[in-house]
JSON list of C-alpha atoms in Angstrom, two decimals:
[
{"chain": "A", "resi": 1, "resn": "MET", "atom": "CA", "xyz": [-162.08, -6.52, -112.29]},
{"chain": "A", "resi": 2, "resn": "GLU", "atom": "CA", "xyz": [-163.78, -9.29, -110.29]},
{"chain": "A", "resi": 3, "resn": "PHE", "atom": "CA", "xyz": [-166.91, -8.42, -108.31]},
{"chain": "A", "resi": 4, "resn": "ARG", "atom": "CA", "xyz": [-168.67, -10.59, -105.75]},
{"chain": "A", "resi": 5, "resn": "VAL", "atom": "CA", "xyz": [-171.91, -10.12, -103.81]},
{"chain": "A", "resi": 6, "resn": "GLY", "atom": "CA", "xyz": [-172.67, -11.34, -100.30]},
{"chain": "A", "resi": 7, "resn": "PHE", "atom": "CA", "xyz": [-175.83, -11.45, -98.21]},
{"chain": "A", "resi": 8, "resn": "GLY", "atom": "CA", "xyz": [-176.11, -11.42, -94.43]},
{"chain": "A", "resi": 9, "resn": "TYR", "atom": "CA", "xyz": [-178.98, -11.78, -91.99]},
{"chain": "A", "resi": 10, "resn": "ASP", "atom": "CA", "xyz": [-179.09, -11.73, -88.21]},
{"chain": "A", "resi": 11, "resn": "VAL", "atom": "CA", "xyz": [-181.75, -11.83, -85.51]},
{"chain": "A", "resi": 12, "resn": "HIS", "atom": "CA", "xyz": [-181.44, -11.05, -81.83]},
{"chain": "A", "resi": 13, "resn": "GLN", "atom": "CA", "xyz": [-183.88, -11.19, -78.95]},
{"chain": "A", "resi": 14, "resn": "LEU", "atom": "CA", "xyz": [-184.61, -7.91, -77.16]},
{"chain": "A", "resi": 15, "resn": "LYS", "atom": "CA", "xyz": [-184.39, -8.09, -73.39]},
{"chain": "A", "resi": 16, "resn": "GLU", "atom": "CA", "xyz": [-185.04, -5.58, -70.60]},
{"chain": "A", "resi": 17, "resn": "GLY", "atom": "CA", "xyz": [-182.13, -4.03, -68.75]},
{"chain": "A", "resi": 18, "resn": "ILE", "atom": "CA", "xyz": [-179.19, -4.73, -71.07]},
{"chain": "A", "resi": 19, "resn": "PRO", "atom": "CA", "xyz": [-177.33, -2.27, -73.32]},
{"chain": "A", "resi": 20, "resn": "PHE", "atom": "CA", "xyz": [-178.60, -1.84, -76.87]},
{"chain": "A", "resi": 21, "resn": "TRP", "atom": "CA", "xyz": [-175.85, -1.72, -79.50]},
{"chain": "A", "resi": 22, "resn": "LEU", "atom": "CA", "xyz": [-176.82, -1.28, -83.12]},
{"chain": "A", "resi": 23, "resn": "GLY", "atom": "CA", "xyz": [-174.71, -0.17, -86.07]},
{"chain": "A", "resi": 24, "resn": "GLY", "atom": "CA", "xyz": [-171.73, 0.34, -83.81]},
{"chain": "A", "resi": 25, "resn": "ILE", "atom": "CA", "xyz": [-173.42, 2.84, -81.50]},
{"chain": "A", "resi": 26, "resn": "LYS", "atom": "CA", "xyz": [-175.11, 2.52, -78.12]},
{"chain": "A", "resi": 27, "resn": "ILE", "atom": "CA", "xyz": [-178.80, 3.41, -78.21]},
{"chain": "A", "resi": 28, "resn": "GLU", "atom": "CA", "xyz": [-180.77, 4.49, -75.17]},
{"chain": "A", "resi": 29, "resn": "HIS", "atom": "CA", "xyz": [-183.72, 2.13, -74.77]},
{"chain": "A", "resi": 30, "resn": "THR", "atom": "CA", "xyz": [-185.33, 0.00, -72.07]},
{"chain": "A", "resi": 31, "resn": "LYS", "atom": "CA", "xyz": [-184.37, -3.16, -73.93]},
{"chain": "A", "resi": 32, "resn": "GLY", "atom": "CA", "xyz": [-181.10, -4.35, -75.41]},
{"chain": "A", "resi": 33, "resn": "SER", "atom": "CA", "xyz": [-180.06, -6.95, -77.95]},
{"chain": "A", "resi": 34, "resn": "LEU", "atom": "CA", "xyz": [-179.21, -10.27, -76.31]},
{"chain": "A", "resi": 35, "resn": "GLY", "atom": "CA", "xyz": [-176.14, -12.05, -77.67]},
{"chain": "A", "resi": 36, "resn": "HIS", "atom": "CA", "xyz": [-172.85, -13.73, -76.84]},
{"chain": "A", "resi": 37, "resn": "SER", "atom": "CA", "xyz": [-171.07, -10.57, -78.02]},
{"chain": "A", "resi": 38, "resn": "ASP", "atom": "CA", "xyz": [-172.59, -7.11, -77.56]},
{"chain": "A", "resi": 39, "resn": "GLY", "atom": "CA", "xyz": [-175.53, -8.30, -79.71]},
{"chain": "A", "resi": 40, "resn": "ASP", "atom": "CA", "xyz": [-175.14, -5.79, -82.56]},
{"chain": "A", "resi": 41, "resn": "ALA", "atom": "CA", "xyz": [-177.32, -7.52, -85.16]},
{"chain": "A", "resi": 42, "resn": "LEU", "atom": "CA", "xyz": [-176.56, -4.99, -87.90]},
{"chain": "A", "resi": 43, "resn": "ILE", "atom": "CA", "xyz": [-172.82, -5.53, -87.63]},
{"chain": "A", "resi": 44, "resn": "HIS", "atom": "CA", "xyz": [-173.31, -9.29, -87.51]},
{"chain": "A", "resi": 45, "resn": "ALA", "atom": "CA", "xyz": [-175.34, -9.19, -90.74]},
{"chain": "A", "resi": 46, "resn": "ILE", "atom": "CA", "xyz": [-172.60, -7.11, -92.41]},
{"chain": "A", "resi": 47, "resn": "CYS", "atom": "CA", "xyz": [-169.93, -9.55, -91.20]},
{"chain": "A", "resi": 48, "resn": "ASP", "atom": "CA", "xyz": [-171.86, -12.49, -92.68]},
{"chain": "A", "resi": 49, "resn": "ALA", "atom": "CA", "xyz": [-172.33, -10.65, -95.98]},
{"chain": "A", "resi": 50, "resn": "LEU", "atom": "CA", "xyz": [-168.62, -9.80, -96.23]},
{"chain": "A", "resi": 51, "resn": "LEU", "atom": "CA", "xyz": [-167.50, -13.31, -95.34]},
{"chain": "A", "resi": 52, "resn": "GLY", "atom": "CA", "xyz": [-170.04, -14.87, -97.69]},
{"chain": "A", "resi": 53, "resn": "ALA", "atom": "CA", "xyz": [-169.01, -12.68, -100.61]},
{"chain": "A", "resi": 54, "resn": "ALA", "atom": "CA", "xyz": [-165.40, -13.80, -100.19]},
{"chain": "A", "resi": 55, "resn": "ASN", "atom": "CA", "xyz": [-166.47, -17.44, -99.68]},
{"chain": "A", "resi": 56, "resn": "LEU", "atom": "CA", "xyz": [-165.01, -17.45, -96.16]},
{"chain": "A", "resi": 57, "resn": "GLY", "atom": "CA", "xyz": [-167.92, -19.02, -94.30]},
{"chain": "A", "resi": 58, "resn": "ASP", "atom": "CA", "xyz": [-169.91, -17.09, -91.73]},
{"chain": "A", "resi": 59, "resn": "ILE", "atom": "CA", "xyz": [-169.54, -15.20, -88.47]},
{"chain": "A", "resi": 60, "resn": "GLY", "atom": "CA", "xyz": [-170.16, -18.34, -86.38]},
{"chain": "A", "resi": 61, "resn": "LEU", "atom": "CA", "xyz": [-167.24, -20.10, -88.05]},
{"chain": "A", "resi": 62, "resn": "HIS", "atom": "CA", "xyz": [-164.79, -17.31, -87.27]},
{"chain": "A", "resi": 63, "resn": "PHE", "atom": "CA", "xyz": [-166.25, -16.13, -83.95]},
{"chain": "A", "resi": 64, "resn": "PRO", "atom": "CA", "xyz": [-168.16, -19.03, -82.35]},
{"chain": "A", "resi": 65, "resn": "ASP", "atom": "CA", "xyz": [-170.54, -18.30, -79.49]},
{"chain": "A", "resi": 66, "resn": "THR", "atom": "CA", "xyz": [-168.87, -21.14, -77.60]},
{"chain": "A", "resi": 67, "resn": "ASP", "atom": "CA", "xyz": [-165.64, -19.14, -77.31]},
{"chain": "A", "resi": 68, "resn": "PRO", "atom": "CA", "xyz": [-165.55, -17.58, -73.82]},
{"chain": "A", "resi": 69, "resn": "THR", "atom": "CA", "xyz": [-162.97, -14.98, -74.95]},
{"chain": "A", "resi": 70, "resn": "LEU", "atom": "CA", "xyz": [-165.65, -13.48, -77.21]},
{"chain": "A", "resi": 71, "resn": "LYS", "atom": "CA", "xyz": [-168.24, -13.07, -74.43]},
{"chain": "A", "resi": 72, "resn": "GLY", "atom": "CA", "xyz": [-169.44, -9.46, -74.49]},
{"chain": "A", "resi": 73, "resn": "ILE", "atom": "CA", "xyz": [-166.96, -8.46, -77.22]},
{"chain": "A", "resi": 74, "resn": "ASP", "atom": "CA", "xyz": [-167.51, -5.21, -79.11]},
{"chain": "A", "resi": 75, "resn": "SER", "atom": "CA", "xyz": [-168.88, -6.26, -82.49]},
{"chain": "A", "resi": 76, "resn": "LYS", "atom": "CA", "xyz": [-166.90, -3.48, -84.16]},
{"chain": "A", "resi": 77, "resn": "LEU", "atom": "CA", "xyz": [-163.81, -5.60, -83.45]},
{"chain": "A", "resi": 78, "resn": "LEU", "atom": "CA", "xyz": [-165.43, -8.54, -85.24]},
{"chain": "A", "resi": 79, "resn": "LEU", "atom": "CA", "xyz": [-166.28, -6.32, -88.21]},
{"chain": "A", "resi": 80, "resn": "LYS", "atom": "CA", "xyz": [-162.71, -4.99, -88.38]},
{"chain": "A", "resi": 81, "resn": "LYS", "atom": "CA", "xyz": [-161.43, -8.59, -88.42]},
{"chain": "A", "resi": 82, "resn": "CYS", "atom": "CA", "xyz": [-163.86, -9.53, -91.23]},
{"chain": "A", "resi": 83, "resn": "VAL", "atom": "CA", "xyz": [-162.61, -6.61, -93.32]},
{"chain": "A", "resi": 84, "resn": "GLU", "atom": "CA", "xyz": [-159.02, -7.80, -92.70]},
{"chain": "A", "resi": 85, "resn": "LEU", "atom": "CA", "xyz": [-160.01, -11.32, -93.78]},
{"chain": "A", "resi": 86, "resn": "ILE", "atom": "CA", "xyz": [-161.47, -10.19, -97.11]},
{"chain": "A", "resi": 87, "resn": "LYS", "atom": "CA", "xyz": [-158.48, -7.90, -97.71]},
{"chain": "A", "resi": 88, "resn": "LYS", "atom": "CA", "xyz": [-156.19, -10.90, -97.15]},
{"chain": "A", "resi": 89, "resn": "GLU", "atom": "CA", "xyz": [-158.08, -12.59, -100.00]},
{"chain": "A", "resi": 90, "resn": "GLY", "atom": "CA", "xyz": [-157.45, -9.55, -102.21]},
{"chain": "A", "resi": 91, "resn": "TYR", "atom": "CA", "xyz": [-160.85, -7.85, -101.92]},
{"chain": "A", "resi": 92, "resn": "GLY", "atom": "CA", "xyz": [-162.01, -4.37, -101.03]},
{"chain": "A", "resi": 93, "resn": "ILE", "atom": "CA", "xyz": [-165.51, -3.13, -100.26]},
{"chain": "A", "resi": 94, "resn": "GLY", "atom": "CA", "xyz": [-167.52, -1.57, -103.08]},
{"chain": "A", "resi": 95, "resn": "ASN", "atom": "CA", "xyz": [-170.64, -0.75, -101.11]},
{"chain": "A", "resi": 96, "resn": "ILE", "atom": "CA", "xyz": [-172.91, -2.05, -98.37]},
{"chain": "A", "resi": 97, "resn": "ASP", "atom": "CA", "xyz": [-176.71, -1.82, -98.27]},
{"chain": "A", "resi": 98, "resn": "THR", "atom": "CA", "xyz": [-178.51, -2.74, -95.06]},
{"chain": "A", "resi": 99, "resn": "THR", "atom": "CA", "xyz": [-181.99, -2.82, -93.55]},
{"chain": "A", "resi": 100, "resn": "ILE", "atom": "CA", "xyz": [-182.86, -2.88, -89.86]},
{"chain": "A", "resi": 101, "resn": "CYS", "atom": "CA", "xyz": [-186.26, -4.33, -88.88]},
{"chain": "A", "resi": 102, "resn": "LEU", "atom": "CA", "xyz": [-187.19, -2.91, -85.49]},
{"chain": "A", "resi": 103, "resn": "GLN", "atom": "CA", "xyz": [-190.51, -1.79, -84.06]},
{"chain": "A", "resi": 104, "resn": "LYS", "atom": "CA", "xyz": [-189.05, 0.38, -81.27]},
{"chain": "A", "resi": 105, "resn": "PRO", "atom": "CA", "xyz": [-187.06, 2.49, -80.75]},
{"chain": "A", "resi": 106, "resn": "LYS", "atom": "CA", "xyz": [-187.24, 4.51, -83.92]},
{"chain": "A", "resi": 107, "resn": "VAL", "atom": "CA", "xyz": [-183.68, 4.79, -85.23]},
{"chain": "A", "resi": 108, "resn": "LYS", "atom": "CA", "xyz": [-184.07, 7.02, -88.28]},
{"chain": "A", "resi": 109, "resn": "GLU", "atom": "CA", "xyz": [-182.33, 9.98, -86.60]},
{"chain": "A", "resi": 110, "resn": "LEU", "atom": "CA", "xyz": [-179.44, 7.73, -85.53]},
{"chain": "A", "resi": 111, "resn": "ILE", "atom": "CA", "xyz": [-178.62, 6.40, -89.00]},
{"chain": "A", "resi": 112, "resn": "PRO", "atom": "CA", "xyz": [-176.00, 9.09, -89.79]},
{"chain": "A", "resi": 113, "resn": "LYS", "atom": "CA", "xyz": [-174.09, 8.18, -86.58]},
{"chain": "A", "resi": 114, "resn": "MET", "atom": "CA", "xyz": [-174.30, 4.48, -87.46]},
{"chain": "A", "resi": 115, "resn": "ARG", "atom": "CA", "xyz": [-173.00, 5.12, -90.99]},
{"chain": "A", "resi": 116, "resn": "GLU", "atom": "CA", "xyz": [-170.14, 7.17, -89.58]},
{"chain": "A", "resi": 117, "resn": "SER", "atom": "CA", "xyz": [-169.21, 4.49, -87.04]},
{"chain": "A", "resi": 118, "resn": "LEU", "atom": "CA", "xyz": [-169.36, 1.61, -89.51]},
{"chain": "A", "resi": 119, "resn": "ALA", "atom": "CA", "xyz": [-167.46, 3.44, -92.25]},
{"chain": "A", "resi": 120, "resn": "GLU", "atom": "CA", "xyz": [-164.71, 4.34, -89.79]},
{"chain": "A", "resi": 121, "resn": "VAL", "atom": "CA", "xyz": [-164.34, 0.73, -88.59]},
{"chain": "A", "resi": 122, "resn": "MET", "atom": "CA", "xyz": [-164.19, -0.60, -92.15]},
{"chain": "A", "resi": 123, "resn": "GLY", "atom": "CA", "xyz": [-161.91, 2.15, -93.45]},
{"chain": "A", "resi": 124, "resn": "ILE", "atom": "CA", "xyz": [-164.32, 3.21, -96.18]},
{"chain": "A", "resi": 125, "resn": "ASP", "atom": "CA", "xyz": [-166.24, 6.36, -97.05]},
{"chain": "A", "resi": 126, "resn": "GLN", "atom": "CA", "xyz": [-169.68, 6.91, -95.51]},
{"chain": "A", "resi": 127, "resn": "SER", "atom": "CA", "xyz": [-171.09, 7.13, -99.05]},
{"chain": "A", "resi": 128, "resn": "GLN", "atom": "CA", "xyz": [-170.38, 3.39, -99.36]},
{"chain": "A", "resi": 129, "resn": "VAL", "atom": "CA", "xyz": [-172.66, 2.51, -96.41]},
{"chain": "A", "resi": 130, "resn": "SER", "atom": "CA", "xyz": [-176.45, 2.58, -96.75]},
{"chain": "A", "resi": 131, "resn": "ILE", "atom": "CA", "xyz": [-178.67, 1.91, -93.73]},
{"chain": "A", "resi": 132, "resn": "LYS", "atom": "CA", "xyz": [-182.44, 1.80, -93.89]},
{"chain": "A", "resi": 133, "resn": "ALA", "atom": "CA", "xyz": [-184.89, 1.07, -91.07]},
{"chain": "A", "resi": 134, "resn": "THR", "atom": "CA", "xyz": [-188.39, -0.30, -91.09]},
{"chain": "A", "resi": 135, "resn": "THR", "atom": "CA", "xyz": [-190.97, -1.80, -88.76]},
{"chain": "A", "resi": 136, "resn": "THR", "atom": "CA", "xyz": [-193.06, -4.89, -89.38]},
{"chain": "A", "resi": 137, "resn": "GLU", "atom": "CA", "xyz": [-196.30, -3.00, -88.71]},
{"chain": "A", "resi": 138, "resn": "LYS", "atom": "CA", "xyz": [-196.60, -4.74, -85.31]},
{"chain": "A", "resi": 139, "resn": "LEU", "atom": "CA", "xyz": [-196.52, -8.20, -86.91]},
{"chain": "A", "resi": 140, "resn": "GLY", "atom": "CA", "xyz": [-194.35, -11.12, -85.75]},
{"chain": "A", "resi": 141, "resn": "PHE", "atom": "CA", "xyz": [-191.57, -11.11, -83.15]},
{"chain": "A", "resi": 142, "resn": "VAL", "atom": "CA", "xyz": [-190.26, -7.75, -84.41]},
{"chain": "A", "resi": 143, "resn": "GLY", "atom": "CA", "xyz": [-193.69, -6.14, -84.26]},
{"chain": "A", "resi": 144, "resn": "LYS", "atom": "CA", "xyz": [-194.28, -7.49, -80.77]},
{"chain": "A", "resi": 145, "resn": "GLU", "atom": "CA", "xyz": [-190.93, -5.94, -79.74]},
{"chain": "A", "resi": 146, "resn": "LYS", "atom": "CA", "xyz": [-189.47, -9.32, -78.81]},
{"chain": "A", "resi": 147, "resn": "GLY", "atom": "CA", "xyz": [-186.54, -9.00, -81.21]},
{"chain": "A", "resi": 148, "resn": "LEU", "atom": "CA", "xyz": [-184.97, -7.32, -84.18]},
{"chain": "A", "resi": 149, "resn": "ALA", "atom": "CA", "xyz": [-183.64, -8.45, -87.53]},
{"chain": "A", "resi": 150, "resn": "ALA", "atom": "CA", "xyz": [-180.97, -7.00, -89.78]},
{"chain": "A", "resi": 151, "resn": "TYR", "atom": "CA", "xyz": [-180.19, -7.65, -93.44]},
{"chain": "A", "resi": 152, "resn": "ALA", "atom": "CA", "xyz": [-177.07, -6.71, -95.38]},
{"chain": "A", "resi": 153, "resn": "VAL", "atom": "CA", "xyz": [-175.94, -6.97, -98.99]},
{"chain": "A", "resi": 154, "resn": "VAL", "atom": "CA", "xyz": [-172.35, -6.17, -99.92]},
{"chain": "A", "resi": 155, "resn": "LEU", "atom": "CA", "xyz": [-170.41, -5.76, -103.12]},
{"chain": "A", "resi": 156, "resn": "ILE", "atom": "CA", "xyz": [-166.71, -6.56, -102.90]},
{"chain": "A", "resi": 157, "resn": "LYS", "atom": "CA", "xyz": [-164.16, -6.19, -105.65]},
{"chain": "A", "resi": 158, "resn": "LYS", "atom": "CA", "xyz": [-160.68, -7.51, -106.35]},
{"chain": "A", "resi": 159, "resn": "ILE", "atom": "CA", "xyz": [-158.07, -4.87, -105.58]}
]
């Protein structure tokens, strides 16, 4: 059985007065994640990890921010498409491990909902999706609440 590993990373600016989507769910907060799509940095990191593992490029190649049809798109649709792309190459998801770097809001209590949402979109069991959250102890752009970062590692396997 062939296994492959992929890594994804995404950063988005936080801005007042826009919706905040993270891990496929809408979070109540005064700031939201700025992006061409809905700005869901966690999903974008997972997409990059999946595409990278299957040697299919990155999210910008498949869903460029210059495409007006993608303006404001629900990132769950992008994730679903990435899963279809790796399946077309003969791969299935083994597991996904992610980390969200965010000073505020605290998202620990929301992680089960995120896992449920992401697993449903990808057609996998929640036990295959790990989400962790951390702050940067008020250091850097994350600590100053100017943005957030998300990291993802995936294991895919030939099916």
